[in-house]
mmCIF file of C-alpha atoms in Angstrom:
data_model
loop_
_atom_site.group_PDB
_atom_site.id
_atom_site.type_symbol
_atom_site.label_atom_id
_atom_site.label_comp_id
_atom_site.label_asym_id
_atom_site.label_seq_id
_atom_site.Cartn_x
_atom_site.Cartn_y
_atom_site.Cartn_z
ATOM 1 C CA GLU A 1 -19.034 14.210 -12.573
ATOM 2 C CA VAL A 2 -16.286 14.398 -9.807
ATOM 3 C CA GLN A 3 -13.533 15.400 -11.864
ATOM 4 C CA LEU A 4 -10.139 16.900 -11.614
ATOM 5 C CA LEU A 5 -8.101 18.437 -14.524
ATOM 6 C CA GLU A 6 -3.977 18.632 -14.850
ATOM 7 C CA SER A 7 -2.780 21.352 -17.235
ATOM 8 C CA GLY A 8 -0.066 23.719 -17.357
ATOM 9 C CA GLY A 9 2.637 20.355 -17.479
ATOM 10 C CA GLY A 10 5.251 19.939 -20.710
ATOM 11 C CA LEU A 11 8.699 21.458 -21.185
ATOM 12 C CA GLY A 12 10.438 22.794 -18.208
ATOM 13 C CA HIS A 13 14.864 24.254 -18.783
ATOM 14 C CA PRO A 14 16.657 23.185 -15.550
ATOM 15 C CA GLY A 15 16.869 26.350 -12.883
ATOM 16 C CA GLY A 16 13.870 27.657 -14.815
ATOM 17 C CA SER A 17 9.583 27.032 -13.422
ATOM 18 C CA LEU A 18 7.278 25.714 -13.934
ATOM 19 C CA ARG A 19 3.307 26.680 -11.942
ATOM 20 C CA LEU A 20 0.411 23.634 -12.407
ATOM 21 C CA SER A 21 -3.077 23.237 -12.280
ATOM 22 C CA CYS A 22 -6.302 22.069 -11.170
ATOM 23 C CA ALA A 23 -9.696 22.093 -12.429
ATOM 24 C CA ALA A 24 -12.423 20.892 -9.431
ATOM 25 C CA SER A 25 -15.891 19.948 -11.044
ATOM 26 C CA GLY A 26 -18.621 18.411 -9.631
ATOM 27 C CA PHE A 27 -18.140 18.754 -5.671
ATOM 28 C CA SER A 28 -17.459 21.216 -3.048
ATOM 29 C CA PHE A 29 -14.268 21.652 -3.550
ATOM 30 C CA GLY A 30 -13.718 24.189 -0.633
ATOM 31 C CA SER A 31 -15.175 21.628 1.508
ATOM 32 C CA PHE A 32 -11.846 18.995 0.425
ATOM 33 C CA ASP A 33 -8.014 19.653 1.529
ATOM 34 C CA MET A 34 -5.809 18.667 -2.108
ATOM 35 C CA SER A 35 -2.396 17.097 -2.460
ATOM 36 C CA TRP A 36 -0.501 16.756 -5.355
ATOM 37 C CA PHE A 37 1.322 14.056 -6.591
ATOM 38 C CA ARG A 38 3.781 13.199 -8.373
ATOM 39 C CA GLN A 39 5.432 9.724 -10.542
ATOM 40 C CA ALA A 40 8.687 9.979 -12.539
ATOM 41 C CA PRO A 41 8.507 7.858 -16.037
ATOM 42 C CA GLY A 42 8.693 4.220 -14.581
ATOM 43 C CA LYS A 43 8.737 4.749 -10.415
ATOM 44 C CA GLY A 44 6.483 4.760 -8.100
ATOM 45 C CA LEU A 45 4.134 6.917 -7.058
ATOM 46 C CA GLU A 46 5.118 9.888 -4.315
ATOM 47 C CA TRP A 47 3.692 13.121 -2.332
ATOM 48 C CA VAL A 48 5.090 15.938 -2.808
ATOM 49 C CA SER A 49 2.509 18.568 -0.783
ATOM 50 C CA ALA A 50 -0.995 18.940 0.625
ATOM 51 C CA ILE A 51 -2.982 22.045 1.831
ATOM 52 C CA SER A 52 -6.044 22.797 3.896
ATOM 53 C CA GLY A 53 -9.455 23.022 2.150
ATOM 54 C CA SER A 54 -9.046 26.426 3.442
ATOM 55 C CA GLY A 55 -5.985 27.040 1.738
ATOM 56 C CA VAL A 56 -3.867 28.441 5.245
ATOM 57 C CA ASN A 57 -2.555 25.236 6.225
ATOM 58 C CA THR A 58 -0.242 23.827 3.923
ATOM 59 C CA PHE A 59 2.325 20.930 3.776
ATOM 60 C CA PHE A 60 5.270 19.380 2.061
ATOM 61 C CA PRO A 61 8.016 16.354 3.160
ATOM 62 C CA GLU A 62 11.042 16.770 4.136
ATOM 63 C CA SER A 63 11.985 16.521 0.356
ATOM 64 C CA LYS A 64 9.923 18.889 -0.678
ATOM 65 C CA LYS A 65 10.424 21.556 1.625
ATOM 66 C CA GLY A 66 12.226 25.362 -0.670
ATOM 67 C CA ARG A 67 11.378 25.076 -4.126
ATOM 68 C CA PHE A 68 7.810 24.068 -4.256
ATOM 69 C CA SER A 69 4.233 25.636 -3.118
ATOM 70 C CA ILE A 70 0.521 25.064 -2.975
ATOM 71 C CA SER A 71 -1.916 27.219 -3.795
ATOM 72 C CA ARG A 72 -5.973 27.460 -4.053
ATOM 73 C CA ASP A 73 -8.362 29.521 -4.728
ATOM 74 C CA ASN A 74 -11.215 27.851 -3.833
ATOM 75 C CA SER A 75 -14.083 30.756 -6.162
ATOM 76 C CA LYS A 76 -12.434 29.383 -9.311
ATOM 77 C CA ASN A 77 -12.232 25.652 -8.029
ATOM 78 C CA MET A 78 -8.072 25.533 -9.070
ATOM 79 C CA LEU A 79 -5.327 24.446 -7.155
ATOM 80 C CA TYR A 80 -1.711 25.116 -8.086
ATOM 81 C CA LEU A 81 0.647 24.336 -7.570
ATOM 82 C CA HIS A 82 4.336 25.872 -7.999
ATOM 83 C CA ILE A 83 7.857 24.385 -8.804
ATOM 84 C CA ASN A 84 11.141 26.537 -8.079
ATOM 85 C CA SER A 85 14.843 25.786 -9.132
ATOM 86 C CA LEU A 86 13.112 22.922 -11.104
ATOM 87 C CA THR A 87 16.146 19.424 -11.975
ATOM 88 C CA THR A 88 15.753 17.195 -13.947
ATOM 89 C CA GLU A 89 15.291 15.304 -11.148
ATOM 90 C CA ASP A 90 11.149 16.468 -11.812
ATOM 91 C CA THR A 91 10.570 15.097 -15.178
ATOM 92 C CA ALA A 92 7.123 13.667 -13.797
ATOM 93 C CA THR A 93 3.354 13.279 -14.460
ATOM 94 C CA TYR A 94 2.066 14.978 -11.525
ATOM 95 C CA TYR A 95 -1.271 13.770 -10.501
ATOM 96 C CA CYS A 96 -3.660 16.172 -8.802
ATOM 97 C CA ALA A 97 -6.183 13.956 -5.495
ATOM 98 C CA ARG A 98 -8.528 14.803 -3.141
ATOM 99 C CA ASP A 99 -8.207 14.284 0.345
ATOM 100 C CA SER A 100 -10.213 11.722 2.405
ATOM 101 C CA PRO A 101 -12.496 14.173 5.374
ATOM 102 C CA PRO A 102 -11.183 14.972 8.070
ATOM 103 C CA GLU A 103 -11.537 13.287 10.708
ATOM 104 C CA SER A 104 -10.951 9.812 8.849
ATOM 105 C CA HIS A 105 -6.668 8.605 8.586
ATOM 106 C CA PRO A 106 -5.717 9.896 5.343
ATOM 107 C CA PHE A 107 -6.427 8.698 1.347
ATOM 108 C CA PHE A 108 -6.828 9.995 -1.777
ATOM 109 C CA ASP A 109 -10.961 8.985 -3.174
ATOM 110 C CA ILE A 110 -10.708 11.381 -6.698
ATOM 111 C CA TRP A 111 -7.413 11.287 -8.737
ATOM 112 C CA GLY A 112 -6.839 13.952 -12.020
ATOM 113 C CA GLN A 113 -5.426 11.756 -15.006
ATOM 114 C CA GLY A 114 -2.032 14.096 -14.194
ATOM 115 C CA THR A 115 0.452 15.967 -16.616
ATOM 116 C CA LEU A 116 3.648 15.288 -17.623
ATOM 117 C CA VAL A 117 6.715 17.754 -17.077
ATOM 118 C CA THR A 118 10.070 16.972 -18.438
ATOM 119 C CA VAL A 119 13.249 18.831 -17.513
ATOM 120 C CA SER A 120 15.654 18.740 -19.646
ATOM 121 C CA PRO A 121 18.344 21.883 -20.744
ATOM 122 C CA GLN B 1 13.966 2.769 -1.416
ATOM 123 C CA SER B 2 10.790 2.842 -0.180
ATOM 124 C CA VAL B 3 9.188 3.474 3.371
ATOM 125 C CA LEU B 4 6.274 0.285 2.757
ATOM 126 C CA THR B 5 7.505 -2.967 1.551
ATOM 127 C CA GLN B 6 5.903 -5.057 -1.210
ATOM 128 C CA PRO B 7 6.764 -7.366 -4.009
ATOM 129 C CA PRO B 8 7.992 -6.518 -6.868
ATOM 130 C CA SER B 9 5.541 -8.765 -8.678
ATOM 131 C CA VAL B 10 2.899 -11.928 -8.669
ATOM 132 C CA SER B 11 1.153 -13.155 -11.346
ATOM 133 C CA ALA B 12 -1.549 -16.543 -11.426
ATOM 134 C CA THR B 13 -4.111 -17.437 -13.654
ATOM 135 C CA PRO B 14 -7.347 -16.356 -14.670
ATOM 136 C CA GLY B 15 -9.633 -16.732 -11.545
ATOM 137 C CA GLN B 16 -7.311 -17.743 -9.083
ATOM 138 C CA LYS B 17 -6.288 -15.333 -5.913
ATOM 139 C CA VAL B 18 -3.240 -12.577 -5.863
ATOM 140 C CA THR B 19 -2.426 -11.764 -2.999
ATOM 141 C CA ILE B 20 -0.566 -8.322 -2.318
ATOM 142 C CA SER B 21 1.337 -7.465 1.370
ATOM 143 C CA CYS B 22 2.962 -4.760 2.610
ATOM 144 C CA SER B 23 5.091 -3.720 5.672
ATOM 145 C CA GLY B 24 5.701 -1.663 7.053
ATOM 146 C CA SER B 25 6.808 -0.098 11.014
ATOM 147 C CA SER B 26 5.198 1.344 13.824
ATOM 148 C CA SER B 27 5.153 4.987 13.222
ATOM 149 C CA ASN B 28 2.973 4.464 9.436
ATOM 150 C CA ILE B 29 0.950 1.158 9.830
ATOM 151 C CA GLY B 30 1.189 -0.415 12.689
ATOM 152 C CA THR B 31 -0.301 3.782 13.785
ATOM 153 C CA TYR B 32 -2.876 5.481 10.450
ATOM 154 C CA SER B 33 -4.888 3.042 8.339
ATOM 155 C CA VAL B 34 -3.779 1.482 4.800
ATOM 156 C CA SER B 35 -4.970 2.297 1.746
ATOM 157 C CA TRP B 36 -4.032 0.804 -1.464
ATOM 158 C CA TYR B 37 -4.639 2.035 -5.459
ATOM 159 C CA HIS B 38 -3.978 0.228 -9.196
ATOM 160 C CA GLN B 39 -2.799 2.286 -11.652
ATOM 161 C CA LEU B 40 -3.598 0.292 -15.189
ATOM 162 C CA PRO B 41 -0.573 1.072 -18.066
ATOM 163 C CA GLY B 42 -1.287 4.465 -19.145
ATOM 164 C CA THR B 43 -4.027 5.595 -16.623
ATOM 165 C CA ALA B 44 -3.720 7.902 -12.724
ATOM 166 C CA PRO B 45 -3.379 6.014 -9.696
ATOM 167 C CA LYS B 46 -7.057 4.443 -8.234
ATOM 168 C CA LEU B 47 -8.953 4.321 -4.535
ATOM 169 C CA LEU B 48 -8.692 0.204 -4.091
ATOM 170 C CA ILE B 49 -9.245 0.303 -0.710
ATOM 171 C CA TYR B 50 -9.324 2.283 2.145
ATOM 172 C CA ASP B 51 -9.302 2.676 5.763
ATOM 173 C CA ASP B 52 -7.870 -0.898 6.068
ATOM 174 C CA TYR B 53 -10.311 -3.108 4.576
ATOM 175 C CA LYS B 54 -13.476 -0.171 3.705
ATOM 176 C CA ARG B 55 -13.797 -0.384 -0.823
ATOM 177 C CA PRO B 56 -15.188 2.373 -2.323
ATOM 178 C CA SER B 57 -18.519 2.413 -4.231
ATOM 179 C CA GLY B 58 -18.053 0.854 -7.733
ATOM 180 C CA ILE B 59 -15.557 -1.177 -6.161
ATOM 181 C CA PRO B 60 -16.325 -5.303 -6.275
ATOM 182 C CA ASP B 61 -15.735 -7.469 -3.177
ATOM 183 C CA ARG B 62 -13.187 -9.703 -5.533
ATOM 184 C CA PHE B 63 -11.070 -6.787 -3.443
ATOM 185 C CA SER B 64 -10.351 -7.541 0.387
ATOM 186 C CA GLY B 65 -8.295 -5.426 2.642
ATOM 187 C CA SER B 66 -7.517 -6.472 5.949
ATOM 188 C CA LYS B 67 -4.095 -4.675 8.001
ATOM 189 C CA SER B 68 -2.536 -6.942 11.436
ATOM 190 C CA GLY B 69 0.382 -5.053 13.211
ATOM 191 C CA THR B 70 3.164 -3.441 11.074
ATOM 192 C CA SER B 71 1.406 -5.470 8.126
ATOM 193 C CA ALA B 72 -1.101 -5.468 5.051
ATOM 194 C CA THR B 73 -2.598 -6.896 2.572
ATOM 195 C CA LEU B 74 -4.774 -6.890 -0.116
ATOM 196 C CA ASP B 75 -6.226 -9.972 -2.346
ATOM 197 C CA ILE B 76 -7.219 -9.935 -4.676
ATOM 198 C CA THR B 77 -9.448 -12.995 -5.323
ATOM 199 C CA GLY B 78 -11.005 -14.866 -8.988
ATOM 200 C CA LEU B 79 -8.166 -13.150 -10.598
ATOM 201 C CA GLN B 80 -8.882 -11.354 -14.545
ATOM 202 C CA THR B 81 -6.909 -10.678 -17.499
ATOM 203 C CA GLY B 82 -8.430 -6.672 -16.544
ATOM 204 C CA ASP B 83 -6.193 -6.833 -13.083
ATOM 205 C CA GLU B 84 -3.317 -6.631 -14.738
ATOM 206 C CA ALA B 85 -1.711 -3.577 -13.390
ATOM 207 C CA ASP B 86 0.429 -2.058 -10.248
ATOM 208 C CA TYR B 87 -0.271 -2.084 -7.064
ATOM 209 C CA TYR B 88 0.267 0.735 -4.349
ATOM 210 C CA CYS B 89 -0.280 0.344 -0.288
ATOM 211 C CA GLY B 90 -0.185 4.160 1.270
ATOM 212 C CA THR B 91 0.080 5.059 4.251
ATOM 213 C CA TRP B 92 0.229 8.093 6.766
ATOM 214 C CA ASP B 93 4.226 7.929 8.545
ATOM 215 C CA ASN B 94 3.733 10.203 12.052
ATOM 216 C CA SER B 95 8.643 10.048 11.761
ATOM 217 C CA LEU B 96 8.180 11.463 8.596
ATOM 218 C CA ARG B 97 5.088 14.196 8.714
ATOM 219 C CA ALA B 98 4.164 12.232 5.107
ATOM 220 C CA TYR B 99 2.224 10.678 3.554
ATOM 221 C CA VAL B 100 4.287 7.147 1.828
ATOM 222 C CA PHE B 101 3.961 4.641 -0.248
ATOM 223 C CA GLY B 102 5.439 0.985 -1.757
ATOM 224 C CA ALA B 103 7.119 0.534 -4.917
ATOM 225 C CA GLY B 104 4.254 -1.424 -6.180
ATOM 226 C CA THR B 105 3.351 -4.642 -7.370
ATOM 227 C CA LYS B 106 2.889 -5.708 -10.610
ATOM 228 C CA VAL B 107 0.198 -8.121 -10.732
ATOM 229 C CA THR B 108 0.968 -10.388 -13.874
ATOM 230 C CA VAL B 109 -2.504 -12.555 -15.201
ATOM 231 C CA LEU B 110 -0.681 -15.778 -16.564
#
């Protein structure tokens, strides 16, 4: 079964950092680009970052450059998101998702169940 | 303020049809394919439609997508109580260099 499972969420403090993990199974992980999204409580979806299948190329929207980093370990089928200098606005459920094939326009066909990050003093 | 504009809510009785619009611009919908996701309460988003109108395996043909110019549409026919969810359109925006979503549309089955 194709599956993504996030972990690493929890309580963070302003100015601190967190590392989120996403374990992939059931597909050839290294053959797919992967992305992170987040959803603040009661709000919509927001794309946070993406990484190429090889891990060489990373992508961020302008608003996420600087505090966010993405990485992957294809030998372990693991995807990571590092968030530095946490603020209360980072409070959200974070989802990892599998990207569409490279020849396609972007879409995301497999999503994890999400991990909740709460940033509070 | 979302880059893609969706109605906040739509509603209908069981068996009826609802239509959700998604309006964008030449830098996003006008250039790139649209995908649609639904999110049942308390769960992760799920892909419903990709490449404007294609359905992943397992998605019933009650769900259909279309696109014209800088707008896209999701139709749900034969509405069921299990369709109550938030629905999001998404696509790439070449000006923002980001994947963008609409704010979401809540579907209510009366």
